[in-house]
């Protein structure tokens, strides 16, 4: 337990504020396997096609400007985003990845004792940021591994300041229709900020899906975040953005670190946004292989959660010899890195990024081998 605040001055060494040492640090997908030089990394939902050649060229061109500060407002990138999505540029803010925007939102809205609401299997970064602000995290039940509007609403009380919804969600891959998002928004008090995290939005091609930008245009309490890490394959460069009403964007801008996106990152993101051919190829690959993986792995007798993202969640039995953790270890022993998601309240599941054809076929064969052992 952390010492109460009043004891901190008398402490023999600096003490973090209450709650900090109770936070479990974010665990990312593994990137190494002992003894394997080039593992196939399907553990972090990155873009298996890499990144756009145009983005790479823009990144290289930035090399002679490493000694100067970036444009702190990211004006050119914000203008490019505004033009691409037909948005008002002054209502866009940039983040060092969308992760930073979640952290800033928590800082802007949470006082100690306030709370955020998210799904029980929701993305870990929301909760870490909230707890760092001494906020409480409320986890709404997700029947069938899917966020349910009524369960979210049940968790909201007078101390709720933010509701975080990833749509599609990570690690389940499930999603809410535009109608459900609008119903959720209608059920929330106007003082509660609805954060719609669209990290995987481009991979959901169902016509009933809406990314929430229209809602954020008219509502005073909705903000939509996007990232260049997934579709655009720029995870290493750390660029996220958000679109919302002035009342939310303006306070974020006040506390945002002044140079939070670098020159190479801004330039590469602008080039990536213009490379629609790369984006289409990335979505097409997922659209082709996601249903194939779902069907093939389902055919092995494992339950695959229907996904609208660039990964699938596979549910394993708890039978010794056939568990999710053993499957993760077996795949690693064959050079394939996947992600067990016990820390998301899913101890019997692994999440696998949709790969290239050869990866997908190998994953199915390895799972067949694993189950037959
Ligand atoms: C649901 C969700 N939101 C946001 C992010 C983080 O995105 P970024 O790389 O922009 O920080 C991830 C990354 O895995 C994610 O799964």
Coordinates of N, CA, C and O and ligand atoms in Angstrom, one line a residue, residues 97-99 102 123 166 170 197 199-200 227 229-230 238, ligand 1:
X97 N 1.3 9.6 -30.5 CA 0.4 8.4 -30.5 C -0.9 8.8 -29.9 O -1.0 9.8 -29.2
X98 N -1.9 8.0 -30.2 CA -3.2 8.4 -29.6 C -3.2 8.1 -28.1 O -3.9 8.7 -27.3
X99 N -2.2 7.3 -27.6 CA -2.0 7.0 -26.2 C -1.9 8.3 -25.4 O -2.4 8.5 -24.3
X102 N -5.2 10.0 -24.8 CA -6.0 9.5 -23.7 C -5.4 10.0 -22.3 O -6.2 10.3 -21.4
X123 N -9.1 -1.4 -23.7 CA -7.6 -1.1 -23.9 C -7.0 -0.5 -22.6 O -7.5 0.4 -22.0
X166 N -13.3 1.9 -27.5 CA -12.6 1.6 -28.7 C -13.5 0.9 -29.7 O -14.1 -0.1 -29.3
X170 N -10.1 -3.4 -29.0 CA -8.9 -4.2 -28.8 C -8.9 -4.7 -27.3 O -9.1 -3.9 -26.4
X197 N -12.4 5.8 -29.6 CA -11.1 5.5 -30.1 C -11.2 4.7 -31.4 O -11.6 3.5 -31.4
X199 N -8.8 3.6 -33.4 CA -7.5 3.0 -33.8 C -7.6 2.0 -35.0 O -6.8 1.9 -35.9
X200 N -8.7 1.2 -35.0 CA -8.9 0.2 -36.0 C -10.1 0.5 -36.9 O -10.6 -0.4 -37.6
X227 N -5.2 7.0 -35.2 CA -3.8 6.8 -35.1 C -3.2 6.5 -36.5 O -3.9 6.0 -37.3
X229 N -0.7 4.5 -36.4 CA 0.1 3.3 -36.1 C -0.4 2.0 -36.8 O 0.4 1.1 -36.9
X230 N -1.6 2.0 -37.2 CA -2.2 0.7 -37.6 C -2.3 0.7 -39.2 O -1.5 0.2 -39.9
X238 N 4.9 7.3 -33.7 CA 4.0 7.8 -32.6 C 3.2 9.0 -33.1 O 3.6 10.2 -32.7
Ligands
LIG1 C1 -7.6 0.4 -29.0 C2 -6.3 1.0 -29.2 N1 -6.2 2.4 -29.1 C3 -5.1 3.0 -29.2 C4 -3.9 2.4 -29.5 C5 -2.6 3.1 -29.4 O1 -2.4 3.8 -30.6 P1 -1.1 4.7 -30.7 O2 0.0 3.9 -31.3 O3 -1.6 5.8 -31.6 O4 -0.7 5.2 -29.4 C6 -3.9 1.0 -29.6 C7 -2.6 0.3 -29.8 O5 -2.5 -0.9 -29.8 C8 -5.1 0.3 -29.5 O6 -5.2 -1.0 -29.6

